[in-house]
Each structure stands twice: as structure tokens, then as C-alpha cells.
């Protein structure tokens, strides 16, 4: 099956392209130089030219704090752009794989992992725009995979953000900067490598639907940072702080751990524990 990958030079896109092409898949990587999802005519001509059986869209506006003021930019990419792609895929009869986020949940009402049927209640504009993107796909399409992920890190840092959390922590520690990290937001750090391998398995099932896909276990951002330093042999001055003291512009859920329920239902094994995935990542970056 021919695959078109949008956002091929992003954090997830880079690993996806490497893994899928390494497995002999007929995958074409598209970057912002080839395709702009907000430009429907361009999307139409690029995708009609390729005639893929599956489009994988990793493109997103993912600046969580900036989205609070750049509302229309977030909605242009995460909603209108996604609508363009969904309409084109639907008219070509091809499937779409799209990525959403743990931030569609509010994290006030639960302290146990969210499954795919839990009611969304996003707390920030980014989460609202990503949730709207999900609804648009479900409204237009039948053959879709919506994959909700969380706390992503990969060897190609997020292009949108310019960093990932692991690299940011290591950089701050090596510069000797004092580090404050929130200890009251609980998540599951997730490796792009593990996601990519599981996506490959999922695509083979052709079981369309909405999936949570994260490594297993959970921790606060502070605990995540401490584990990064332990595995990297770094010993910076690090202090836990609260969401209130940290004072980010966008609200974030206190708890946004996802249960990969639908993945197990589809007959796929759960992902490994986040600490094992992180240990691999740190070992690989030392090579
Ligand atoms: N990072 C996380 O922790 C996290 C957590 C949950 C969910 N997600 C979701 O996972 C997906 C992948 O995230 P990521 O970290 O891999 O993002 P990323 O590194 O920022 O990659 C996004 C890619 O999309 C491209 N792009 C942005 N706007 C575009 C547009 N209008 N048209 C075409 N291409 C465009 C970017 O190109 P340029 O860089 O050249 O602009 C980049 O190649 C996104 O849907 C994100 O919302 C991420």
C-alpha cells in the first residue's frame, strides 16, 4: 500500500519515515516545502498525484502556550487543515491516520487512566483545537485512525517547539542552570520509537478507530526529569514546583494518563514501561 506522510521532518514524522521505509513500505515523506495542509488546492494536487492508500498526518500547530493568543493559527492548522486532508482522503477512498493529544482531557475529574470513551473536556485552546480536529475527521470519514499520544520525545526534537523535554532538561543541566519542574501534573512520557513500531502493527490490522497509544506507567514531570538525570549521570540542582507557581500561560491537566484500551482490544500488546523506553533513548543518544 502506498503511504503519504505529512510532517515527515517533525519529531514523530522522522522516526515514522525511517521505520516504515526500513520495512520496505512504499512511503513518500512530505514536508512543509511539499505540502501546506491549510492550502486545499495544493493538498489536492500533491495527494492526487501520489494516490496513496493511506495518508499519515503528523502536521499540527502544537505550541500550547502560544495557542492561547494565536487562536486562529491553531484552528487553521488543527481544524481547517485537518478538514482539508480528511475531505481529500474521503474523496480518494483512502484511509487517514491522524494524531491527537492527552490534552483533550481535563484531568480534574479523574485519577485513573482515561480510556477512549471517557468524555473529553480540554482546558486550553490547543486541546480544544485538537479535539475539534478529531470531530471533523469522524464527521467526514469512515476509514480513520485517530491516535491520542502524550509526552512525546524522539531523537528529532519537535520542530514546532524547537525541543523535547528530555533534551531541554539535559541542556539546562549541562549549562548548570537551576531547574524547576512541576510535580503536580501526571502523565506518561512516550517514545516516538515505541509509537512508531506500534503504529506499524496497527496499520496492518486495518482496524480503524480512535486509539490511545502511550508507554505504560505514569509520573509527574518532576519525576520524569529526575529519571532523565539519573540515566544520564547528571546531578543538577532540581526543585519540584507547582503548576500555580510555574505560571504557564495555558492551563494543563493535573492528570492525563491514557489507557491503551482499544489497542489491547485490537489484539495488540501494550507498550513497555516509560522508564525502559527512556533508558533506551538515553543510551542511544550517547552513541
Ligand atoms: N510533542 C508532544 O508531546 C505531543 C503530545 C501529544 C500529541 N502530539 C501530536 O503528535 C503529532 C506530532 O507531533 P510532533 O511532536 O512530531 O510535531 P512536530 O515535531 O512539530 O512536527 C510537525 C510537523 O508538521 C509540519 N507542519 C506544521 N504545520 C504544517 C502545515 N500547516 N502544513 C504541513 N505541515 C506542517 C512541521 O513542519 P515545520 O516544522 O517546518 O513547521 C513538522 O514537520 C501532532 O499532531 C501533535 O499535536 C504531540
PDB file of C-alpha atoms in Angstrom, residues 66-240:
ATOM      1  CA  UNK A  66       1.172  30.451  22.286  1.00  0.00           C
ATOM      2  CA  UNK A  67      -2.145  28.940  21.115  1.00  0.00           C
ATOM      3  CA  UNK A  68      -3.903  30.892  23.883  1.00  0.00           C
ATOM      4  CA  UNK A  69      -3.307  34.084  21.880  1.00  0.00           C
ATOM      5  CA  UNK A  70      -2.671  32.659  18.387  1.00  0.00           C
ATOM      6  CA  UNK A  71      -6.111  31.069  18.360  1.00  0.00           C
ATOM      7  CA  UNK A  72      -6.746  31.353  14.641  1.00  0.00           C
ATOM      8  CA  UNK A  73      -3.339  29.842  13.769  1.00  0.00           C
ATOM      9  CA  UNK A  74      -4.094  26.843  15.985  1.00  0.00           C
ATOM     10  CA  UNK A  75      -7.548  26.381  14.439  1.00  0.00           C
ATOM     11  CA  UNK A  76      -6.291  26.942  10.870  1.00  0.00           C
ATOM     12  CA  UNK A  77      -3.871  24.009  11.123  1.00  0.00           C
ATOM     13  CA  UNK A  78      -5.527  21.709  13.677  1.00  0.00           C
ATOM     14  CA  UNK A  79      -9.082  22.052  12.369  1.00  0.00           C
ATOM     15  CA  UNK A  80      -9.345  23.630   8.893  1.00  0.00           C
ATOM     16  CA  UNK A  81      -6.142  21.953   7.657  1.00  0.00           C
ATOM     17  CA  UNK A  82      -7.253  18.603   9.034  1.00  0.00           C
ATOM     18  CA  UNK A  83     -10.656  19.084   7.350  1.00  0.00           C
ATOM     19  CA  UNK A  84      -8.877  19.617   4.008  1.00  0.00           C
ATOM     20  CA  UNK A  85      -6.934  16.387   4.371  1.00  0.00           C
ATOM     21  CA  UNK A  86      -9.970  14.420   5.572  1.00  0.00           C
ATOM     22  CA  UNK A  87     -12.096  15.611   2.630  1.00  0.00           C
ATOM     23  CA  UNK A  88      -9.405  14.743   0.100  1.00  0.00           C
ATOM     24  CA  UNK A  89      -8.790  11.307   1.660  1.00  0.00           C
ATOM     25  CA  UNK A  90     -12.512  10.635   1.726  1.00  0.00           C
ATOM     26  CA  UNK A  91     -12.956  11.586  -1.940  1.00  0.00           C
ATOM     27  CA  UNK A  92      -9.966   9.403  -2.922  1.00  0.00           C
ATOM     28  CA  UNK A  93     -11.259   6.495  -0.800  1.00  0.00           C
ATOM     29  CA  UNK A  94      -8.009   6.379   1.130  1.00  0.00           C
ATOM     30  CA  UNK A  95      -7.542   5.966   4.895  1.00  0.00           C
ATOM     31  CA  UNK A  96      -6.208   8.672   7.229  1.00  0.00           C
ATOM     32  CA  UNK A  97      -4.069   8.296  10.326  1.00  0.00           C
ATOM     33  CA  UNK A  98      -4.065  11.430  12.473  1.00  0.00           C
ATOM     34  CA  UNK A  99      -2.608  12.325  15.886  1.00  0.00           C
ATOM     35  CA  UNK A 100      -4.346  13.874  18.840  1.00  0.00           C
ATOM     36  CA  UNK A 101      -3.353  14.510  22.422  1.00  0.00           C
ATOM     37  CA  UNK A 102      -3.911  13.763  26.119  1.00  0.00           C
ATOM     38  CA  UNK A 103      -4.720  17.495  26.396  1.00  0.00           C
ATOM     39  CA  UNK A 104      -8.254  16.815  25.115  1.00  0.00           C
ATOM     40  CA  UNK A 105      -8.891  15.654  28.706  1.00  0.00           C
ATOM     41  CA  UNK A 106      -9.312  17.951  31.672  1.00  0.00           C
ATOM     42  CA  UNK A 107      -7.589  15.938  34.352  1.00  0.00           C
ATOM     43  CA  UNK A 108      -9.656  17.322  37.219  1.00  0.00           C
ATOM     44  CA  UNK A 109     -12.284  14.642  37.340  1.00  0.00           C
ATOM     45  CA  UNK A 110     -10.085  11.506  37.248  1.00  0.00           C
ATOM     46  CA  UNK A 111      -7.103   9.930  38.956  1.00  0.00           C
ATOM     47  CA  UNK A 112      -7.145   6.700  36.974  1.00  0.00           C
ATOM     48  CA  UNK A 113      -6.178   6.388  33.289  1.00  0.00           C
ATOM     49  CA  UNK A 114      -8.570   7.725  30.654  1.00  0.00           C
ATOM     50  CA  UNK A 115      -9.830   5.311  28.078  1.00  0.00           C
ATOM     51  CA  UNK A 116     -11.033   6.219  24.602  1.00  0.00           C
ATOM     52  CA  UNK A 117     -14.697   6.542  25.644  1.00  0.00           C
ATOM     53  CA  UNK A 118     -14.093   8.968  28.501  1.00  0.00           C
ATOM     54  CA  UNK A 119     -15.667  12.350  27.990  1.00  0.00           C
ATOM     55  CA  UNK A 120     -13.199  14.973  26.727  1.00  0.00           C
ATOM     56  CA  UNK A 121     -13.020  18.355  28.460  1.00  0.00           C
ATOM     57  CA  UNK A 122      -9.972  20.263  27.203  1.00  0.00           C
ATOM     58  CA  UNK A 123      -8.592  23.065  29.362  1.00  0.00           C
ATOM     59  CA  UNK A 124      -6.691  25.038  26.747  1.00  0.00           C
ATOM     60  CA  UNK A 125      -7.027  26.294  23.149  1.00  0.00           C
ATOM     61  CA  UNK A 126      -4.540  23.740  21.830  1.00  0.00           C
ATOM     62  CA  UNK A 127      -6.607  20.899  23.341  1.00  0.00           C
ATOM     63  CA  UNK A 128      -9.854  22.411  22.049  1.00  0.00           C
ATOM     64  CA  UNK A 129      -8.418  22.725  18.532  1.00  0.00           C
ATOM     65  CA  UNK A 130      -7.083  19.144  18.563  1.00  0.00           C
ATOM     66  CA  UNK A 131     -10.425  17.826  19.793  1.00  0.00           C
ATOM     67  CA  UNK A 132     -12.242  19.767  17.063  1.00  0.00           C
ATOM     68  CA  UNK A 133      -9.842  18.154  14.554  1.00  0.00           C
ATOM     69  CA  UNK A 134     -10.891  14.726  15.855  1.00  0.00           C
ATOM     70  CA  UNK A 135     -14.577  15.560  15.429  1.00  0.00           C
ATOM     71  CA  UNK A 136     -14.016  16.836  11.909  1.00  0.00           C
ATOM     72  CA  UNK A 137     -12.379  13.541  10.907  1.00  0.00           C
ATOM     73  CA  UNK A 138     -15.179  11.455  12.454  1.00  0.00           C
ATOM     74  CA  UNK A 139     -17.752  13.680  10.715  1.00  0.00           C
ATOM     75  CA  UNK A 140     -16.175  13.295   7.271  1.00  0.00           C
ATOM     76  CA  UNK A 141     -14.552   9.870   7.238  1.00  0.00           C
ATOM     77  CA  UNK A 142     -15.039   6.195   7.998  1.00  0.00           C
ATOM     78  CA  UNK A 143     -11.538   4.854   7.379  1.00  0.00           C
ATOM     79  CA  UNK A 144      -9.540   6.730  10.010  1.00  0.00           C
ATOM     80  CA  UNK A 145      -7.185   6.070  12.868  1.00  0.00           C
ATOM     81  CA  UNK A 146      -7.132   8.840  15.464  1.00  0.00           C
ATOM     82  CA  UNK A 147      -4.164   8.222  17.751  1.00  0.00           C
ATOM     83  CA  UNK A 148      -4.001  10.131  21.031  1.00  0.00           C
ATOM     84  CA  UNK A 149      -0.483  10.387  22.376  1.00  0.00           C
ATOM     85  CA  UNK A 150       1.191  12.056  25.360  1.00  0.00           C
ATOM     86  CA  UNK A 151       4.556  13.462  26.485  1.00  0.00           C
ATOM     87  CA  UNK A 152       6.314  12.656  23.219  1.00  0.00           C
ATOM     88  CA  UNK A 153      10.113  12.629  22.833  1.00  0.00           C
ATOM     89  CA  UNK A 154      12.275  11.455  19.961  1.00  0.00           C
ATOM     90  CA  UNK A 155      15.775  11.971  18.611  1.00  0.00           C
ATOM     91  CA  UNK A 156      14.497  14.657  16.238  1.00  0.00           C
ATOM     92  CA  UNK A 157      13.189  17.249  18.670  1.00  0.00           C
ATOM     93  CA  UNK A 158       9.750  18.711  17.976  1.00  0.00           C
ATOM     94  CA  UNK A 159      10.204  21.166  15.122  1.00  0.00           C
ATOM     95  CA  UNK A 160       7.224  23.192  16.270  1.00  0.00           C
ATOM     96  CA  UNK A 161       8.579  23.622  19.778  1.00  0.00           C
ATOM     97  CA  UNK A 162      12.275  23.526  18.930  1.00  0.00           C
ATOM     98  CA  UNK A 163      13.000  20.957  21.666  1.00  0.00           C
ATOM     99  CA  UNK A 164      11.648  17.971  23.517  1.00  0.00           C
ATOM    100  CA  UNK A 165      11.509  17.731  27.295  1.00  0.00           C
ATOM    101  CA  UNK A 166      14.376  15.230  27.585  1.00  0.00           C
ATOM    102  CA  UNK A 167      16.769  17.337  25.516  1.00  0.00           C
ATOM    103  CA  UNK A 168      15.676  20.534  27.275  1.00  0.00           C
ATOM    104  CA  UNK A 169      16.420  19.022  30.709  1.00  0.00           C
ATOM    105  CA  UNK A 170      19.835  17.710  29.609  1.00  0.00           C
ATOM    106  CA  UNK A 171      20.709  21.074  28.057  1.00  0.00           C
ATOM    107  CA  UNK A 172      19.719  23.014  31.176  1.00  0.00           C
ATOM    108  CA  UNK A 173      21.662  20.607  33.401  1.00  0.00           C
ATOM    109  CA  UNK A 174      24.804  20.833  31.273  1.00  0.00           C
ATOM    110  CA  UNK A 175      24.610  24.640  31.342  1.00  0.00           C
ATOM    111  CA  UNK A 176      24.488  24.456  35.162  1.00  0.00           C
ATOM    112  CA  UNK A 177      21.141  26.243  35.279  1.00  0.00           C
ATOM    113  CA  UNK A 178      18.907  25.685  38.343  1.00  0.00           C
ATOM    114  CA  UNK A 179      15.883  23.682  37.258  1.00  0.00           C
ATOM    115  CA  UNK A 180      12.294  23.873  38.489  1.00  0.00           C
ATOM    116  CA  UNK A 181       9.815  21.290  37.251  1.00  0.00           C
ATOM    117  CA  UNK A 182       6.134  20.861  38.077  1.00  0.00           C
ATOM    118  CA  UNK A 183       5.362  17.967  40.363  1.00  0.00           C
ATOM    119  CA  UNK A 184       1.553  18.133  40.261  1.00  0.00           C
ATOM    120  CA  UNK A 185       0.899  17.199  36.624  1.00  0.00           C
ATOM    121  CA  UNK A 186       0.918  13.459  35.989  1.00  0.00           C
ATOM    122  CA  UNK A 187       1.474  11.992  32.511  1.00  0.00           C
ATOM    123  CA  UNK A 188       3.100   9.113  30.667  1.00  0.00           C
ATOM    124  CA  UNK A 189       6.297  10.060  28.822  1.00  0.00           C
ATOM    125  CA  UNK A 190       6.219   8.349  25.434  1.00  0.00           C
ATOM    126  CA  UNK A 191       8.963   7.498  22.995  1.00  0.00           C
ATOM    127  CA  UNK A 192       8.458   8.121  19.251  1.00  0.00           C
ATOM    128  CA  UNK A 193      10.344   4.884  18.598  1.00  0.00           C
ATOM    129  CA  UNK A 194       7.808   2.799  20.526  1.00  0.00           C
ATOM    130  CA  UNK A 195       4.851   4.649  18.988  1.00  0.00           C
ATOM    131  CA  UNK A 196       6.216   4.111  15.504  1.00  0.00           C
ATOM    132  CA  UNK A 197       6.614   0.368  15.968  1.00  0.00           C
ATOM    133  CA  UNK A 198       3.074   0.056  17.353  1.00  0.00           C
ATOM    134  CA  UNK A 199       1.583   2.179  14.550  1.00  0.00           C
ATOM    135  CA  UNK A 200       3.153  -0.177  12.061  1.00  0.00           C
ATOM    136  CA  UNK A 201       1.418  -3.135  13.724  1.00  0.00           C
ATOM    137  CA  UNK A 202      -1.884  -1.245  13.927  1.00  0.00           C
ATOM    138  CA  UNK A 203      -1.913  -0.325  10.249  1.00  0.00           C
ATOM    139  CA  UNK A 204      -1.588  -3.992   9.340  1.00  0.00           C
ATOM    140  CA  UNK A 205      -4.838  -4.769  11.221  1.00  0.00           C
ATOM    141  CA  UNK A 206      -6.898  -2.187   9.274  1.00  0.00           C
ATOM    142  CA  UNK A 207      -8.975  -1.875  12.457  1.00  0.00           C
ATOM    143  CA  UNK A 208      -9.944   1.771  12.159  1.00  0.00           C
ATOM    144  CA  UNK A 209     -10.999   3.897  15.122  1.00  0.00           C
ATOM    145  CA  UNK A 210      -9.745   6.011  17.999  1.00  0.00           C
ATOM    146  CA  UNK A 211      -6.761   4.750  19.970  1.00  0.00           C
ATOM    147  CA  UNK A 212      -4.771   5.823  22.993  1.00  0.00           C
ATOM    148  CA  UNK A 213      -1.115   5.000  22.438  1.00  0.00           C
ATOM    149  CA  UNK A 214       1.448   5.756  25.126  1.00  0.00           C
ATOM    150  CA  UNK A 215       4.129   3.893  27.003  1.00  0.00           C
ATOM    151  CA  UNK A 216       2.800   2.426  30.257  1.00  0.00           C
ATOM    152  CA  UNK A 217       3.193   3.640  33.847  1.00  0.00           C
ATOM    153  CA  UNK A 218       2.980   7.282  34.883  1.00  0.00           C
ATOM    154  CA  UNK A 219       4.900  10.012  36.667  1.00  0.00           C
ATOM    155  CA  UNK A 220       4.940  13.741  37.260  1.00  0.00           C
ATOM    156  CA  UNK A 221       7.086  15.971  35.031  1.00  0.00           C
ATOM    157  CA  UNK A 222       9.418  16.347  38.043  1.00  0.00           C
ATOM    158  CA  UNK A 223       9.788  12.565  38.364  1.00  0.00           C
ATOM    159  CA  UNK A 224      10.355  12.355  34.607  1.00  0.00           C
ATOM    160  CA  UNK A 225      13.163  14.926  34.900  1.00  0.00           C
ATOM    161  CA  UNK A 226      14.771  13.097  37.854  1.00  0.00           C
ATOM    162  CA  UNK A 227      14.797   9.849  35.837  1.00  0.00           C
ATOM    163  CA  UNK A 228      16.399  11.642  32.866  1.00  0.00           C
ATOM    164  CA  UNK A 229      19.194  12.932  35.110  1.00  0.00           C
ATOM    165  CA  UNK A 230      19.683   9.565  36.820  1.00  0.00           C
ATOM    166  CA  UNK A 231      20.020   7.762  33.474  1.00  0.00           C
ATOM    167  CA  UNK A 232      22.279  10.478  32.041  1.00  0.00           C
ATOM    168  CA  UNK A 233      24.576  10.558  35.062  1.00  0.00           C
ATOM    169  CA  UNK A 234      23.797  14.240  35.664  1.00  0.00           C
ATOM    170  CA  UNK A 235      23.327  15.830  39.049  1.00  0.00           C
ATOM    171  CA  UNK A 236      21.844  19.315  38.565  1.00  0.00           C
ATOM    172  CA  UNK A 237      20.140  21.459  41.137  1.00  0.00           C
ATOM    173  CA  UNK A 238      16.495  20.497  40.585  1.00  0.00           C
ATOM    174  CA  UNK A 239      13.452  21.535  42.587  1.00  0.00           C
ATOM    175  CA  UNK A 240       9.834  20.458  42.337  1.00  0.00           C
TER     176      UNK A 240
END
